[in-house]
């Protein structure tokens, strides 16, 4: 499905894609959970075969949109035309490779001894393409909204002083104590995310030994929805003159937004004939497609920064393999962007 901003017609110059990885195993669980890591054959936090297939489907959708329909990208890989970056996490790496397989694997334009070796052990018409991780996850200020930042941590401490957060805390104090008893973990609103995450995935995989019933799970889900919004600065009353709607997105989604803006600014600079021989344009003048393999938190932070989170998601998280696409166009009235939201 596609949600698009206003249609723009003219010459497309560059695309910037950012997607969430595909289906994965839980990242961790609580002490009393009957499904510990050995219940998941791939281990904690790994992309599953379902997730690989989801990313292949997204890749196929992107191929049909940008190669077949619009003839914007080449019918086979051109290494100076595309750049794919990922956070330094297994599931986002493998999601990126799965996406590229969906785009270009087994296309008839792949030729033995031209695009790949003519060897019986080589997998089909597979052409490998580089995927880059430029920094470790803890310091990835583009792909990881929770990367270390003193101001972000300070803003979170101020968030907990808002009437909305205090109301949520007060209304669920007894529930947190009950969850602590049931799970064997110290459950607080600060340490809540993994509980909902794990229970959600266990339900997807029909894990039937459930020590938390459906009523409690629905309440956990509702609390997590509010925490996601509060964590991104949404729906909060100002405290000490802090406009959370402005300040929190700066430190969570601001970096990815500026990465997109900087990419497009440089592309426009290199579009000018007089600049094309400048060093910074040697790479950029050919680049047409930049993709970032990331996380639901990355997309949520970016949506909140753009002010569209509640428009695109009434509650919850972006689906596995959901993708935001930013397209730079040259029009008669100057540069323009088309923004699309895709999910499988």
Coordinates of C-alpha atoms in Angstrom, one line a residue:
X1 CA 0.0 0.0 0.0
X2 CA 1.2 3.6 -0.7
X3 CA 0.4 6.8 1.1
X4 CA 1.8 9.7 -1.0
X5 CA 2.0 13.4 -0.7
X6 CA 1.0 15.7 -3.6
X7 CA 2.0 14.3 -7.0
X8 CA 4.9 16.1 -8.7
X9 CA 5.6 15.8 -12.4
X10 CA 8.9 16.7 -13.9
X11 CA 12.4 15.2 -13.8
X12 CA 13.3 12.9 -10.9
X13 CA 16.8 13.4 -9.6
X14 CA 17.3 11.2 -6.5
X15 CA 15.5 8.8 -4.1
X16 CA 16.2 8.4 -0.4
X17 CA 14.6 5.2 1.2
X18 CA 14.5 4.4 4.8
X19 CA 12.9 1.1 5.9
X20 CA 12.3 -1.0 9.0
X21 CA 13.8 -4.4 9.0
X22 CA 11.6 -7.5 8.5
X23 CA 10.1 -9.9 11.0
X24 CA 12.5 -10.9 13.8
X25 CA 12.8 -12.9 17.0
X26 CA 12.5 -11.2 20.4
X27 CA 15.5 -9.1 21.6
X28 CA 15.2 -10.4 25.1
X29 CA 12.6 -11.7 27.6
X30 CA 11.6 -11.8 31.3
X31 CA 12.8 -14.3 33.8
X32 CA 9.6 -16.4 34.1
X33 CA 9.0 -16.7 30.4
X34 CA 8.9 -20.3 29.3
X35 CA 10.3 -19.2 26.0
X36 CA 13.9 -18.3 26.6
X37 CA 16.6 -17.9 23.9
X38 CA 16.8 -21.6 23.2
X39 CA 13.1 -21.5 22.1
X40 CA 14.2 -19.4 19.1
X41 CA 16.5 -21.3 16.7
X42 CA 18.2 -18.1 15.4
X43 CA 18.7 -16.5 18.9
X44 CA 17.7 -13.1 20.2
X45 CA 16.9 -10.3 17.8
X46 CA 17.6 -12.0 14.5
X47 CA 15.8 -11.6 11.2
X48 CA 13.6 -14.6 10.5
X49 CA 12.9 -16.3 7.1
X50 CA 9.5 -14.5 7.2
X51 CA 11.4 -11.2 7.6
X52 CA 13.7 -12.0 4.7
X53 CA 10.7 -12.7 2.5
X54 CA 9.1 -9.4 3.6
X55 CA 12.2 -7.5 2.6
X56 CA 12.4 -9.3 -0.7
X57 CA 8.8 -8.3 -1.4
X58 CA 9.7 -4.6 -0.6
X59 CA 12.7 -4.9 -2.9
X60 CA 10.5 -6.2 -5.7
X61 CA 8.0 -3.4 -5.1
X62 CA 10.8 -0.8 -5.3
X63 CA 12.1 -2.5 -8.5
X64 CA 8.7 -2.3 -10.2
X65 CA 8.3 1.4 -9.1
X66 CA 11.8 2.7 -10.0
X67 CA 13.0 0.4 -12.7
X68 CA 10.0 -0.9 -14.5
X69 CA 7.4 1.8 -14.1
X70 CA 9.5 5.0 -14.0
X71 CA 12.8 3.7 -15.6
X72 CA 14.7 5.8 -13.0
X73 CA 17.2 3.1 -12.1
X74 CA 19.1 0.8 -14.4
X75 CA 17.8 -2.7 -15.1
X76 CA 20.9 -4.2 -13.5
X77 CA 23.2 -2.9 -10.7
X78 CA 25.2 0.2 -11.4
X79 CA 27.5 0.6 -8.4
X80 CA 27.9 4.4 -8.8
X81 CA 24.1 4.8 -9.0
X82 CA 23.1 3.2 -5.7
X83 CA 24.3 3.3 -2.1
X84 CA 22.9 1.2 0.7
X85 CA 23.6 1.9 4.4
X86 CA 22.6 0.0 7.5
X87 CA 22.8 0.2 11.2
X88 CA 25.4 -2.2 12.7
X89 CA 22.9 -4.8 13.7
X90 CA 22.5 -8.3 12.2
X91 CA 18.8 -8.0 11.3
X92 CA 19.2 -4.7 9.4
X93 CA 22.2 -6.0 7.5
X94 CA 20.3 -9.1 6.4
X95 CA 17.2 -7.0 5.7
X96 CA 19.3 -4.8 3.3
X97 CA 20.7 -7.9 1.5
X98 CA 17.2 -9.4 1.3
X99 CA 15.8 -6.2 -0.1
X100 CA 18.5 -6.1 -2.8
X101 CA 17.8 -9.7 -3.7
X102 CA 14.2 -8.7 -4.1
X103 CA 15.2 -5.8 -6.4
X104 CA 17.8 -7.4 -8.6
X105 CA 18.2 -11.2 -8.1
X106 CA 17.4 -13.4 -11.0
X107 CA 16.6 -10.6 -13.4
X108 CA 17.4 -11.4 -17.0
X109 CA 19.8 -8.5 -17.2
X110 CA 22.3 -10.5 -15.1
X111 CA 25.0 -12.1 -17.3
X112 CA 27.6 -14.7 -16.3
X113 CA 31.2 -13.5 -16.3
X114 CA 29.9 -9.9 -16.6
X115 CA 27.9 -9.5 -13.4
X116 CA 28.8 -12.7 -11.6
X117 CA 31.1 -15.7 -12.0
X118 CA 30.1 -18.5 -14.3
X119 CA 30.4 -21.2 -11.7
X120 CA 27.9 -24.0 -10.9
X121 CA 28.2 -23.4 -7.2
X122 CA 27.3 -19.7 -7.6
X123 CA 23.6 -19.1 -6.6
X124 CA 21.5 -18.5 -9.7
X125 CA 21.9 -15.0 -11.2
X126 CA 23.0 -13.5 -7.9
X127 CA 25.0 -10.3 -8.2
X128 CA 26.4 -9.1 -4.8
X129 CA 26.0 -5.5 -3.8
X130 CA 27.8 -3.7 -1.0
X131 CA 26.0 -2.7 2.2
X132 CA 27.7 -0.2 4.5
X133 CA 27.7 0.4 8.2
X134 CA 29.8 3.4 8.9
X135 CA 29.6 3.5 12.8
X136 CA 28.8 1.1 15.6
X137 CA 25.1 1.1 16.7
X138 CA 25.7 2.9 20.0
X139 CA 27.1 5.9 18.1
X140 CA 24.9 5.9 15.0
X141 CA 23.2 9.2 15.4
X142 CA 21.3 8.8 12.1
X143 CA 19.9 5.3 12.5
X144 CA 19.6 4.9 16.3
X145 CA 17.4 7.5 18.0
X146 CA 18.5 6.1 21.3
X147 CA 22.2 6.7 20.7
X148 CA 24.0 8.3 23.7
X149 CA 22.9 11.9 24.0
X150 CA 22.9 13.8 27.4
X151 CA 20.2 16.2 26.1
X152 CA 18.0 13.4 25.0
X153 CA 18.3 11.8 28.5
X154 CA 17.6 15.1 30.2
X155 CA 14.5 15.7 28.1
X156 CA 13.3 12.2 29.0
X157 CA 13.8 13.1 32.7
X158 CA 11.7 16.2 32.1
X159 CA 9.1 14.1 30.2
X160 CA 8.6 12.1 33.4
X161 CA 7.6 15.4 35.1
X162 CA 4.7 16.1 32.7
X163 CA 1.1 15.6 33.9
X164 CA 0.5 13.0 31.2
X165 CA 3.4 10.8 32.2
X166 CA 2.6 11.1 35.9
X167 CA -1.0 10.2 35.3
X168 CA 0.1 7.1 33.3
X169 CA 2.5 6.2 36.1
X170 CA -0.1 6.6 38.9
X171 CA -2.9 4.7 37.0
X172 CA -0.6 1.8 36.4
X173 CA 1.4 1.6 39.6
X174 CA -0.4 -1.5 40.9
X175 CA -0.3 -3.1 37.4
X176 CA 3.5 -2.6 37.3
X177 CA 3.8 -4.4 40.7
X178 CA 1.7 -7.3 39.4
X179 CA 3.8 -7.6 36.3
X180 CA 6.9 -7.5 38.4
X181 CA 5.6 -10.5 40.4
X182 CA 4.5 -12.4 37.4
X183 CA 7.6 -11.9 35.2
X184 CA 10.3 -12.0 37.9
X185 CA 11.7 -8.7 36.4
X186 CA 11.5 -5.2 37.9
X187 CA 8.9 -3.8 35.5
X188 CA 8.7 0.0 35.3
X189 CA 7.6 2.4 32.5
X190 CA 11.4 3.0 31.9
X191 CA 11.9 -0.7 31.2
X192 CA 8.6 -1.5 29.5
X193 CA 9.4 -1.8 25.8
X194 CA 10.8 -5.3 25.8
X195 CA 7.8 -6.8 27.6
X196 CA 5.3 -5.7 24.9
X197 CA 7.8 -6.5 22.2
X198 CA 8.4 -10.1 23.4
X199 CA 4.7 -10.8 24.0
X200 CA 3.7 -9.4 20.6
X201 CA 6.2 -11.7 18.8
X202 CA 5.3 -14.8 20.9
X203 CA 1.7 -14.2 19.8
X204 CA 2.7 -13.9 16.1
X205 CA 4.4 -17.3 16.4
X206 CA 1.5 -18.9 18.3
X207 CA 3.5 -19.6 21.5
X208 CA 0.7 -21.1 23.6
X209 CA 2.3 -21.2 27.1
X210 CA 1.3 -17.7 28.2
X211 CA 1.7 -16.5 31.8
X212 CA 0.3 -13.1 30.8
X213 CA -3.4 -13.3 29.7
X214 CA -5.0 -11.5 26.9
X215 CA -6.6 -8.8 29.1
X216 CA -3.2 -7.9 30.6
X217 CA -1.6 -8.0 27.2
X218 CA -4.1 -5.5 25.7
X219 CA -3.4 -3.2 28.6
X220 CA 0.4 -3.5 28.1
X221 CA -0.2 -2.7 24.4
X222 CA -2.2 0.5 25.3
X223 CA 0.5 1.6 27.7
X224 CA 3.2 1.0 25.1
X225 CA 1.4 3.1 22.6
X226 CA 1.4 6.1 25.0
X227 CA 5.0 5.6 25.9
X228 CA 6.0 5.6 22.2
X229 CA 4.3 9.0 21.7
X230 CA 5.7 10.4 24.9
X231 CA 9.1 9.2 24.1
X232 CA 8.9 11.1 20.8
X233 CA 7.7 14.3 22.4
X234 CA 4.0 13.9 21.3
X235 CA 0.9 14.9 23.3
X236 CA 2.7 16.3 26.3
X237 CA 2.1 19.5 28.3
X238 CA 5.1 21.8 28.4
X239 CA 7.2 21.7 31.6
X240 CA 9.6 24.5 32.5
X241 CA 8.7 26.1 29.1
X242 CA 10.0 23.0 27.2
X243 CA 8.0 22.4 24.1
X244 CA 8.5 18.6 23.9
X245 CA 6.9 18.5 20.4
X246 CA 9.8 20.6 19.2
X247 CA 12.7 19.7 21.4
X248 CA 12.5 15.9 21.5
X249 CA 12.3 15.3 17.8
X250 CA 15.4 17.4 17.4
X251 CA 17.5 14.9 19.3
X252 CA 15.7 11.7 18.1
X253 CA 14.8 12.3 14.5
X254 CA 16.7 15.4 13.7
X255 CA 19.8 13.6 12.6
X256 CA 18.1 11.4 10.0
X257 CA 16.1 14.3 8.7
X258 CA 19.3 16.3 8.2
X259 CA 21.0 13.3 6.6
X260 CA 18.2 13.4 4.0
X261 CA 18.3 17.2 3.6
X262 CA 22.1 17.2 3.3
X263 CA 22.0 14.5 0.6
X264 CA 19.5 16.4 -1.4
X265 CA 21.3 19.7 -1.0
X266 CA 24.5 18.2 -2.3
X267 CA 22.7 16.6 -5.2
X268 CA 21.3 20.0 -6.2
X269 CA 24.7 21.6 -5.8
X270 CA 26.2 18.9 -8.1
X271 CA 23.3 19.3 -10.5
X272 CA 24.8 22.6 -11.6
X273 CA 27.1 22.2 -14.5
X274 CA 29.7 24.4 -13.0
X275 CA 30.0 22.2 -9.9
X276 CA 30.2 18.8 -11.5
X277 CA 34.0 18.5 -11.5
X278 CA 34.3 19.5 -7.8
X279 CA 35.6 16.7 -5.5
X280 CA 32.4 16.4 -3.5
X281 CA 30.5 15.8 -6.7
X282 CA 32.6 12.9 -8.1
X283 CA 30.3 10.4 -6.3
X284 CA 27.1 12.5 -5.8
X285 CA 26.6 13.5 -9.4
X286 CA 26.0 9.8 -10.4
X287 CA 24.1 8.7 -7.3
X288 CA 20.4 8.2 -7.8
X289 CA 19.3 5.9 -5.0
X290 CA 20.3 6.0 -1.3
X291 CA 18.8 3.5 1.1
X292 CA 19.0 3.1 4.9
X293 CA 18.2 -0.2 6.6
X294 CA 17.0 0.7 10.1
X295 CA 14.4 0.2 12.8
X296 CA 10.9 1.0 13.9
X297 CA 12.3 3.5 16.3
X298 CA 14.1 5.3 13.4
X299 CA 10.9 5.6 11.4
X300 CA 8.9 6.7 14.5
X301 CA 11.5 9.4 15.3
X302 CA 11.5 10.6 11.7
X303 CA 7.7 10.6 11.4
X304 CA 7.4 12.6 14.7
X305 CA 10.0 15.1 13.4
X306 CA 8.0 15.6 10.2
X307 CA 4.8 15.9 12.2
X308 CA 3.1 13.0 10.5
X309 CA 3.3 10.2 13.0
X310 CA -0.4 10.4 14.0
X311 CA -1.4 10.7 10.3
X312 CA 0.4 7.5 9.3
X313 CA 0.1 5.6 12.5
X314 CA -2.9 6.0 14.8
X315 CA -1.2 3.7 17.3
X316 CA 1.6 1.2 17.5
X317 CA 4.8 0.9 15.5
X318 CA 5.5 0.8 11.8
X319 CA 5.0 -2.7 10.3
X320 CA 7.9 -4.9 9.5
X321 CA 9.5 -3.8 6.2
X322 CA 7.6 -0.4 6.3
X323 CA 9.4 2.2 4.2
X324 CA 9.5 6.0 3.9
X325 CA 10.6 7.2 0.4
X326 CA 11.8 10.7 -0.3
X327 CA 12.1 11.6 -4.0
X328 CA 13.8 14.8 -5.2
X329 CA 12.3 16.3 -8.4
X330 CA 13.3 19.2 -10.6
X331 CA 10.2 21.1 -11.6
X332 CA 9.5 24.3 -13.5
X333 CA 9.0 26.0 -10.1
X334 CA 12.3 24.7 -8.7
X335 CA 13.2 21.6 -6.6
X336 CA 10.3 19.6 -5.0
X337 CA 10.0 16.5 -2.8
X338 CA 7.5 13.7 -3.1
X339 CA 7.2 11.6 0.1
X340 CA 5.6 8.1 0.1
X341 CA 5.0 5.6 2.9
X342 CA 5.0 1.9 1.8
X343 CA 4.2 -1.2 3.7
X344 CA 3.7 -4.8 2.7

